[in-house]
């Protein structure tokens, strides 16, 4: 009888031990499954982030950019958004801000902007830029800047077409109300202001979401 009891107790202990092991195995499996699910979620998030970055990069690469002042000019951005990134146009950007024309040049447009470089502004008589940037010179500054803007989008092909149609000299009415004359000299388009000063287009067809920029090497001035 005692032998049977001992065997029964041993059998029960064995079953309990087995049950305990199986329980531990099941808990281990559940924990492993949870960890795998968490890892899969993290990997999925990382993949989504990488896909977004790649998509943004592809969108940028799809755009036909032009380098101006060491920065890429994106056709999906407006005139101001691009101009602020050009290290060659810091004076122009400062002037646009001082003249209160930022909102205008961020507008729908379209506009054709002949954008003078910093070097172009440096050609003006000493003290001219500093004087124009003063608050009391705001109206005069607006007059100079809007003389560099033509309503409508005139890329190089459109300007050349106007020049050919008008026997070698095309006349454009600026937002200022004054006239700018465009002609061809060698392989470049040259602008002539109403004072007889000339300015050469050095980089053409910098496309914008609200128009086009042509970089010029000299500041043109409205009639005195």
PDB file of C-alpha atoms in Angstrom:
ATOM      1  CA  UNK A   1       0.000   0.000   0.000  1.00  0.00           C
ATOM      2  CA  UNK A   2       2.844   2.298   0.924  1.00  0.00           C
ATOM      3  CA  UNK A   3       4.516   1.519  -2.377  1.00  0.00           C
ATOM      4  CA  UNK A   4       1.370   2.543  -4.283  1.00  0.00           C
ATOM      5  CA  UNK A   5       1.181   5.812  -2.345  1.00  0.00           C
ATOM      6  CA  UNK A   6       4.805   6.591  -3.073  1.00  0.00           C
ATOM      7  CA  UNK A   7       4.295   5.883  -6.765  1.00  0.00           C
ATOM      8  CA  UNK A   8       1.175   8.022  -6.817  1.00  0.00           C
ATOM      9  CA  UNK A   9       2.978  10.901  -5.171  1.00  0.00           C
ATOM     10  CA  UNK A  10       5.885  10.578  -7.575  1.00  0.00           C
ATOM     11  CA  UNK A  11       3.500  10.518 -10.543  1.00  0.00           C
ATOM     12  CA  UNK A  12       1.686  13.627  -9.290  1.00  0.00           C
ATOM     13  CA  UNK A  13       4.982  15.440  -8.750  1.00  0.00           C
ATOM     14  CA  UNK A  14       6.047  14.500 -12.254  1.00  0.00           C
ATOM     15  CA  UNK A  15       2.793  15.761 -13.768  1.00  0.00           C
ATOM     16  CA  UNK A  16       3.025  19.020 -11.813  1.00  0.00           C
ATOM     17  CA  UNK A  17       6.596  19.509 -12.925  1.00  0.00           C
ATOM     18  CA  UNK A  18       5.634  18.856 -16.555  1.00  0.00           C
ATOM     19  CA  UNK A  19       2.693  21.227 -16.302  1.00  0.00           C
ATOM     20  CA  UNK A  20       4.966  23.861 -14.794  1.00  0.00           C
ATOM     21  CA  UNK A  21       7.470  23.421 -17.648  1.00  0.00           C
ATOM     22  CA  UNK A  22       4.753  23.630 -20.262  1.00  0.00           C
ATOM     23  CA  UNK A  23       3.409  26.765 -18.583  1.00  0.00           C
ATOM     24  CA  UNK A  24       6.859  28.329 -18.600  1.00  0.00           C
ATOM     25  CA  UNK A  25       7.277  27.424 -22.251  1.00  0.00           C
ATOM     26  CA  UNK A  26       3.921  29.038 -23.115  1.00  0.00           C
ATOM     27  CA  UNK A  27       4.833  32.215 -21.185  1.00  0.00           C
ATOM     28  CA  UNK A  28       8.184  32.289 -22.992  1.00  0.00           C
ATOM     29  CA  UNK A  29       6.443  31.911 -26.332  1.00  0.00           C
ATOM     30  CA  UNK A  30       4.013  34.749 -25.522  1.00  0.00           C
ATOM     31  CA  UNK A  31       6.860  37.058 -24.465  1.00  0.00           C
ATOM     32  CA  UNK A  32       8.816  36.207 -27.611  1.00  0.00           C
ATOM     33  CA  UNK A  33       5.710  36.841 -29.727  1.00  0.00           C
ATOM     34  CA  UNK A  34       5.173  40.220 -28.008  1.00  0.00           C
ATOM     35  CA  UNK A  35       8.808  41.215 -28.559  1.00  0.00           C
ATOM     36  CA  UNK A  36       8.644  40.181 -32.215  1.00  0.00           C
ATOM     37  CA  UNK A  37       5.465  42.243 -32.684  1.00  0.00           C
ATOM     38  CA  UNK A  38       7.108  45.293 -31.085  1.00  0.00           C
ATOM     39  CA  UNK A  39      10.184  44.873 -33.261  1.00  0.00           C
ATOM     40  CA  UNK A  40       8.031  44.527 -36.391  1.00  0.00           C
ATOM     41  CA  UNK A  41       6.187  47.752 -35.469  1.00  0.00           C
ATOM     42  CA  UNK A  42       9.459  49.648 -34.992  1.00  0.00           C
ATOM     43  CA  UNK A  43      10.846  48.341 -38.269  1.00  0.00           C
ATOM     44  CA  UNK A  44       7.644  49.348 -40.020  1.00  0.00           C
ATOM     45  CA  UNK A  45       7.884  52.883 -38.597  1.00  0.00           C
ATOM     46  CA  UNK A  46      11.512  53.191 -39.699  1.00  0.00           C
ATOM     47  CA  UNK A  47      10.628  51.938 -43.194  1.00  0.00           C
ATOM     48  CA  UNK A  48       7.782  54.471 -43.424  1.00  0.00           C
ATOM     49  CA  UNK A  49      10.135  57.298 -42.409  1.00  0.00           C
ATOM     50  CA  UNK A  50      12.725  56.186 -44.955  1.00  0.00           C
ATOM     51  CA  UNK A  51      10.073  55.972 -47.677  1.00  0.00           C
ATOM     52  CA  UNK A  52       8.917  59.522 -46.854  1.00  0.00           C
ATOM     53  CA  UNK A  53      12.485  60.861 -47.004  1.00  0.00           C
ATOM     54  CA  UNK A  54      13.169  59.054 -50.274  1.00  0.00           C
ATOM     55  CA  UNK A  55       9.933  60.389 -51.730  1.00  0.00           C
ATOM     56  CA  UNK A  56      10.893  63.947 -50.746  1.00  0.00           C
ATOM     57  CA  UNK A  57      14.331  63.456 -52.254  1.00  0.00           C
ATOM     58  CA  UNK A  58      12.865  62.102 -55.491  1.00  0.00           C
ATOM     59  CA  UNK A  59      10.490  65.068 -55.713  1.00  0.00           C
ATOM     60  CA  UNK A  60      13.443  67.466 -55.373  1.00  0.00           C
ATOM     61  CA  UNK A  61      15.467  65.507 -57.943  1.00  0.00           C
ATOM     62  CA  UNK A  62      12.537  65.578 -60.377  1.00  0.00           C
ATOM     63  CA  UNK A  63      12.636  69.395 -60.381  1.00  0.00           C
ATOM     64  CA  UNK A  64      14.869  71.081 -62.948  1.00  0.00           C
ATOM     65  CA  UNK A  65      16.858  73.311 -60.618  1.00  0.00           C
ATOM     66  CA  UNK A  66      19.287  76.096 -61.489  1.00  0.00           C
ATOM     67  CA  UNK A  67      22.192  77.006 -59.200  1.00  0.00           C
ATOM     68  CA  UNK A  68      22.238  80.684 -58.240  1.00  0.00           C
ATOM     69  CA  UNK A  69      24.516  82.086 -55.561  1.00  0.00           C
ATOM     70  CA  UNK A  70      25.564  78.621 -54.472  1.00  0.00           C
ATOM     71  CA  UNK A  71      22.005  77.397 -53.909  1.00  0.00           C
ATOM     72  CA  UNK A  72      19.551  75.350 -55.961  1.00  0.00           C
ATOM     73  CA  UNK A  73      16.521  77.306 -57.109  1.00  0.00           C
ATOM     74  CA  UNK A  74      13.402  75.123 -57.062  1.00  0.00           C
ATOM     75  CA  UNK A  75      10.548  75.743 -59.530  1.00  0.00           C
ATOM     76  CA  UNK A  76       8.097  74.657 -56.821  1.00  0.00           C
ATOM     77  CA  UNK A  77       9.110  77.628 -54.632  1.00  0.00           C
ATOM     78  CA  UNK A  78       8.175  81.259 -55.144  1.00  0.00           C
ATOM     79  CA  UNK A  79      10.490  84.154 -55.984  1.00  0.00           C
ATOM     80  CA  UNK A  80      11.176  85.170 -52.385  1.00  0.00           C
ATOM     81  CA  UNK A  81      11.580  81.609 -51.094  1.00  0.00           C
ATOM     82  CA  UNK A  82      14.313  80.989 -53.661  1.00  0.00           C
ATOM     83  CA  UNK A  83      16.000  84.403 -53.562  1.00  0.00           C
ATOM     84  CA  UNK A  84      16.658  84.253 -49.811  1.00  0.00           C
ATOM     85  CA  UNK A  85      18.915  81.222 -50.380  1.00  0.00           C
ATOM     86  CA  UNK A  86      21.202  82.905 -52.924  1.00  0.00           C
ATOM     87  CA  UNK A  87      24.343  84.318 -51.345  1.00  0.00           C
ATOM     88  CA  UNK A  88      24.680  86.580 -54.425  1.00  0.00           C
ATOM     89  CA  UNK A  89      21.357  88.305 -53.743  1.00  0.00           C
ATOM     90  CA  UNK A  90      21.503  89.291 -50.085  1.00  0.00           C
ATOM     91  CA  UNK A  91      21.346  92.996 -50.959  1.00  0.00           C
ATOM     92  CA  UNK A  92      18.329  92.466 -53.199  1.00  0.00           C
ATOM     93  CA  UNK A  93      16.536  90.475 -50.499  1.00  0.00           C
ATOM     94  CA  UNK A  94      17.279  93.169 -47.905  1.00  0.00           C
ATOM     95  CA  UNK A  95      15.954  95.791 -50.317  1.00  0.00           C
ATOM     96  CA  UNK A  96      12.770  93.819 -51.008  1.00  0.00           C
ATOM     97  CA  UNK A  97      12.138  93.557 -47.269  1.00  0.00           C
ATOM     98  CA  UNK A  98      12.863  97.255 -46.672  1.00  0.00           C
ATOM     99  CA  UNK A  99      10.506  98.200 -49.517  1.00  0.00           C
ATOM    100  CA  UNK A 100       7.700  96.040 -48.138  1.00  0.00           C
ATOM    101  CA  UNK A 101       7.505  93.981 -51.331  1.00  0.00           C
ATOM    102  CA  UNK A 102       7.918  90.501 -49.840  1.00  0.00           C
ATOM    103  CA  UNK A 103       4.204  89.737 -49.832  1.00  0.00           C
ATOM    104  CA  UNK A 104       3.832  91.033 -53.405  1.00  0.00           C
ATOM    105  CA  UNK A 105       6.634  88.836 -54.757  1.00  0.00           C
ATOM    106  CA  UNK A 106       5.258  85.843 -52.891  1.00  0.00           C
ATOM    107  CA  UNK A 107       1.913  86.402 -54.595  1.00  0.00           C
ATOM    108  CA  UNK A 108       0.409  84.427 -57.443  1.00  0.00           C
ATOM    109  CA  UNK A 109       1.893  86.624 -60.165  1.00  0.00           C
ATOM    110  CA  UNK A 110       3.222  85.576 -62.532  1.00  0.00           C
ATOM    111  CA  UNK A 111       6.200  87.950 -62.511  1.00  0.00           C
ATOM    112  CA  UNK A 112       9.374  88.260 -64.528  1.00  0.00           C
ATOM    113  CA  UNK A 113      12.134  89.558 -62.259  1.00  0.00           C
ATOM    114  CA  UNK A 114      15.480  90.857 -63.465  1.00  0.00           C
ATOM    115  CA  UNK A 115      17.459  90.223 -60.285  1.00  0.00           C
ATOM    116  CA  UNK A 116      20.624  92.300 -59.719  1.00  0.00           C
ATOM    117  CA  UNK A 117      23.442  90.592 -57.818  1.00  0.00           C
ATOM    118  CA  UNK A 118      25.257  92.062 -54.835  1.00  0.00           C
ATOM    119  CA  UNK A 119      28.055  93.036 -57.251  1.00  0.00           C
ATOM    120  CA  UNK A 120      25.491  94.875 -59.392  1.00  0.00           C
ATOM    121  CA  UNK A 121      24.398  97.000 -56.420  1.00  0.00           C
ATOM    122  CA  UNK A 122      28.039  97.706 -55.618  1.00  0.00           C
ATOM    123  CA  UNK A 123      28.383  99.420 -59.011  1.00  0.00           C
ATOM    124  CA  UNK A 124      26.031 102.181 -57.859  1.00  0.00           C
ATOM    125  CA  UNK A 125      27.603 105.397 -56.534  1.00  0.00           C
ATOM    126  CA  UNK A 126      28.923 105.095 -52.990  1.00  0.00           C
ATOM    127  CA  UNK A 127      26.195 105.463 -50.385  1.00  0.00           C
ATOM    128  CA  UNK A 128      23.316 104.845 -52.809  1.00  0.00           C
ATOM    129  CA  UNK A 129      22.271 101.492 -51.370  1.00  0.00           C
ATOM    130  CA  UNK A 130      22.549 102.668 -47.766  1.00  0.00           C
ATOM    131  CA  UNK A 131      20.387 105.693 -48.601  1.00  0.00           C
ATOM    132  CA  UNK A 132      17.761 103.594 -50.406  1.00  0.00           C
ATOM    133  CA  UNK A 133      17.479 101.208 -47.455  1.00  0.00           C
ATOM    134  CA  UNK A 134      16.529 104.020 -45.059  1.00  0.00           C
ATOM    135  CA  UNK A 135      12.827 104.103 -44.021  1.00  0.00           C
ATOM    136  CA  UNK A 136      12.408 107.609 -45.466  1.00  0.00           C
ATOM    137  CA  UNK A 137      13.542 106.292 -48.882  1.00  0.00           C
ATOM    138  CA  UNK A 138      10.941 103.513 -49.054  1.00  0.00           C
ATOM    139  CA  UNK A 139       9.018 105.026 -51.974  1.00  0.00           C
ATOM    140  CA  UNK A 140      12.178 105.579 -54.013  1.00  0.00           C
ATOM    141  CA  UNK A 141      13.349 102.043 -53.229  1.00  0.00           C
ATOM    142  CA  UNK A 142      10.015 100.617 -54.341  1.00  0.00           C
ATOM    143  CA  UNK A 143      10.385 102.538 -57.592  1.00  0.00           C
ATOM    144  CA  UNK A 144      13.827 101.056 -58.278  1.00  0.00           C
ATOM    145  CA  UNK A 145      12.832  97.486 -57.417  1.00  0.00           C
ATOM    146  CA  UNK A 146       9.552  97.461 -59.341  1.00  0.00           C
ATOM    147  CA  UNK A 147      11.477  98.772 -62.362  1.00  0.00           C
ATOM    148  CA  UNK A 148      13.124  95.316 -62.370  1.00  0.00           C
ATOM    149  CA  UNK A 149       9.771  93.507 -62.489  1.00  0.00           C
ATOM    150  CA  UNK A 150       7.523  92.861 -65.483  1.00  0.00           C
ATOM    151  CA  UNK A 151       4.021  91.479 -65.083  1.00  0.00           C
ATOM    152  CA  UNK A 152       3.690  88.094 -66.769  1.00  0.00           C
ATOM    153  CA  UNK A 153       6.101  85.237 -67.311  1.00  0.00           C
ATOM    154  CA  UNK A 154       8.708  85.989 -69.978  1.00  0.00           C
ATOM    155  CA  UNK A 155      11.296  83.258 -70.224  1.00  0.00           C
ATOM    156  CA  UNK A 156      14.339  83.613 -72.487  1.00  0.00           C
ATOM    157  CA  UNK A 157      12.465  82.188 -75.472  1.00  0.00           C
ATOM    158  CA  UNK A 158       9.601  84.670 -75.019  1.00  0.00           C
ATOM    159  CA  UNK A 159      12.022  87.612 -74.701  1.00  0.00           C
ATOM    160  CA  UNK A 160      13.906  86.516 -77.826  1.00  0.00           C
ATOM    161  CA  UNK A 161      10.625  86.189 -79.676  1.00  0.00           C
ATOM    162  CA  UNK A 162       9.689  89.767 -78.739  1.00  0.00           C
ATOM    163  CA  UNK A 163      13.124  91.013 -79.806  1.00  0.00           C
ATOM    164  CA  UNK A 164      12.809  89.344 -83.225  1.00  0.00           C
ATOM    165  CA  UNK A 165       9.254  90.603 -83.739  1.00  0.00           C
ATOM    166  CA  UNK A 166      10.370  94.152 -83.034  1.00  0.00           C
ATOM    167  CA  UNK A 167      13.387  94.312 -85.331  1.00  0.00           C
ATOM    168  CA  UNK A 168      16.032  93.689 -82.685  1.00  0.00           C
ATOM    169  CA  UNK A 169      14.691  95.668 -79.706  1.00  0.00           C
ATOM    170  CA  UNK A 170      11.759  94.684 -77.507  1.00  0.00           C
ATOM    171  CA  UNK A 171      10.185  97.160 -75.111  1.00  0.00           C
ATOM    172  CA  UNK A 172       8.709  95.934 -71.834  1.00  0.00           C
ATOM    173  CA  UNK A 173       6.553  97.977 -69.477  1.00  0.00           C
ATOM    174  CA  UNK A 174       7.640  97.347 -65.911  1.00  0.00           C
ATOM    175  CA  UNK A 175       5.483  97.252 -62.774  1.00  0.00           C
ATOM    176  CA  UNK A 176       7.010 100.652 -62.021  1.00  0.00           C
ATOM    177  CA  UNK A 177       5.371 101.962 -65.191  1.00  0.00           C
ATOM    178  CA  UNK A 178       8.680 102.735 -66.870  1.00  0.00           C
ATOM    179  CA  UNK A 179      10.084 101.044 -69.954  1.00  0.00           C
ATOM    180  CA  UNK A 180      12.921  98.554 -70.311  1.00  0.00           C
ATOM    181  CA  UNK A 181      14.402  97.774 -73.718  1.00  0.00           C
ATOM    182  CA  UNK A 182      15.821  94.330 -74.456  1.00  0.00           C
ATOM    183  CA  UNK A 183      18.179  93.439 -77.297  1.00  0.00           C
ATOM    184  CA  UNK A 184      20.833  90.847 -78.088  1.00  0.00           C
ATOM    185  CA  UNK A 185      24.547  91.480 -77.861  1.00  0.00           C
ATOM    186  CA  UNK A 186      26.668  88.518 -78.872  1.00  0.00           C
ATOM    187  CA  UNK A 187      24.994  85.570 -77.169  1.00  0.00           C
ATOM    188  CA  UNK A 188      23.465  87.541 -74.293  1.00  0.00           C
ATOM    189  CA  UNK A 189      20.277  89.484 -73.727  1.00  0.00           C
ATOM    190  CA  UNK A 190      21.041  93.065 -72.722  1.00  0.00           C
ATOM    191  CA  UNK A 191      18.620  95.435 -71.002  1.00  0.00           C
ATOM    192  CA  UNK A 192      18.700  99.189 -71.515  1.00  0.00           C
ATOM    193  CA  UNK A 193      17.028 101.513 -69.023  1.00  0.00           C
ATOM    194  CA  UNK A 194      15.587 104.931 -69.779  1.00  0.00           C
ATOM    195  CA  UNK A 195      18.814 106.615 -68.694  1.00  0.00           C
ATOM    196  CA  UNK A 196      20.930 104.743 -71.222  1.00  0.00           C
ATOM    197  CA  UNK A 197      22.439 102.294 -68.704  1.00  0.00           C
ATOM    198  CA  UNK A 198      22.793  98.681 -69.824  1.00  0.00           C
ATOM    199  CA  UNK A 199      22.586  95.427 -67.870  1.00  0.00           C
ATOM    200  CA  UNK A 200      23.397  91.929 -69.109  1.00  0.00           C
ATOM    201  CA  UNK A 201      21.461  88.792 -68.255  1.00  0.00           C
ATOM    202  CA  UNK A 202      24.034  86.394 -66.792  1.00  0.00           C
ATOM    203  CA  UNK A 203      21.710  83.550 -65.757  1.00  0.00           C
ATOM    204  CA  UNK A 204      18.420  83.123 -67.599  1.00  0.00           C
ATOM    205  CA  UNK A 205      15.311  81.072 -66.951  1.00  0.00           C
ATOM    206  CA  UNK A 206      15.454  80.495 -63.202  1.00  0.00           C
ATOM    207  CA  UNK A 207      11.925  79.151 -62.983  1.00  0.00           C
ATOM    208  CA  UNK A 208       9.682  79.939 -60.015  1.00  0.00           C
ATOM    209  CA  UNK A 209       6.239  78.814 -58.943  1.00  0.00           C
ATOM    210  CA  UNK A 210       5.009  82.358 -59.583  1.00  0.00           C
ATOM    211  CA  UNK A 211       7.138  83.399 -62.547  1.00  0.00           C
ATOM    212  CA  UNK A 212      10.745  83.486 -63.668  1.00  0.00           C
ATOM    213  CA  UNK A 213      13.971  85.181 -62.571  1.00  0.00           C
ATOM    214  CA  UNK A 214      16.767  86.362 -64.862  1.00  0.00           C
ATOM    215  CA  UNK A 215      19.958  87.302 -63.003  1.00  0.00           C
ATOM    216  CA  UNK A 216      21.499  90.582 -64.205  1.00  0.00           C
ATOM    217  CA  UNK A 217      24.897  92.185 -63.585  1.00  0.00           C
ATOM    218  CA  UNK A 218      23.840  95.831 -63.285  1.00  0.00           C
ATOM    219  CA  UNK A 219      21.046  97.702 -61.546  1.00  0.00           C
ATOM    220  CA  UNK A 220      18.727  99.409 -64.036  1.00  0.00           C
ATOM    221  CA  UNK A 221      17.141 102.702 -62.983  1.00  0.00           C
ATOM    222  CA  UNK A 222      13.873 104.379 -63.912  1.00  0.00           C
ATOM    223  CA  UNK A 223      13.888 107.714 -65.708  1.00  0.00           C
ATOM    224  CA  UNK A 224      15.144 110.628 -63.589  1.00  0.00           C
TER     225      UNK A 224
END
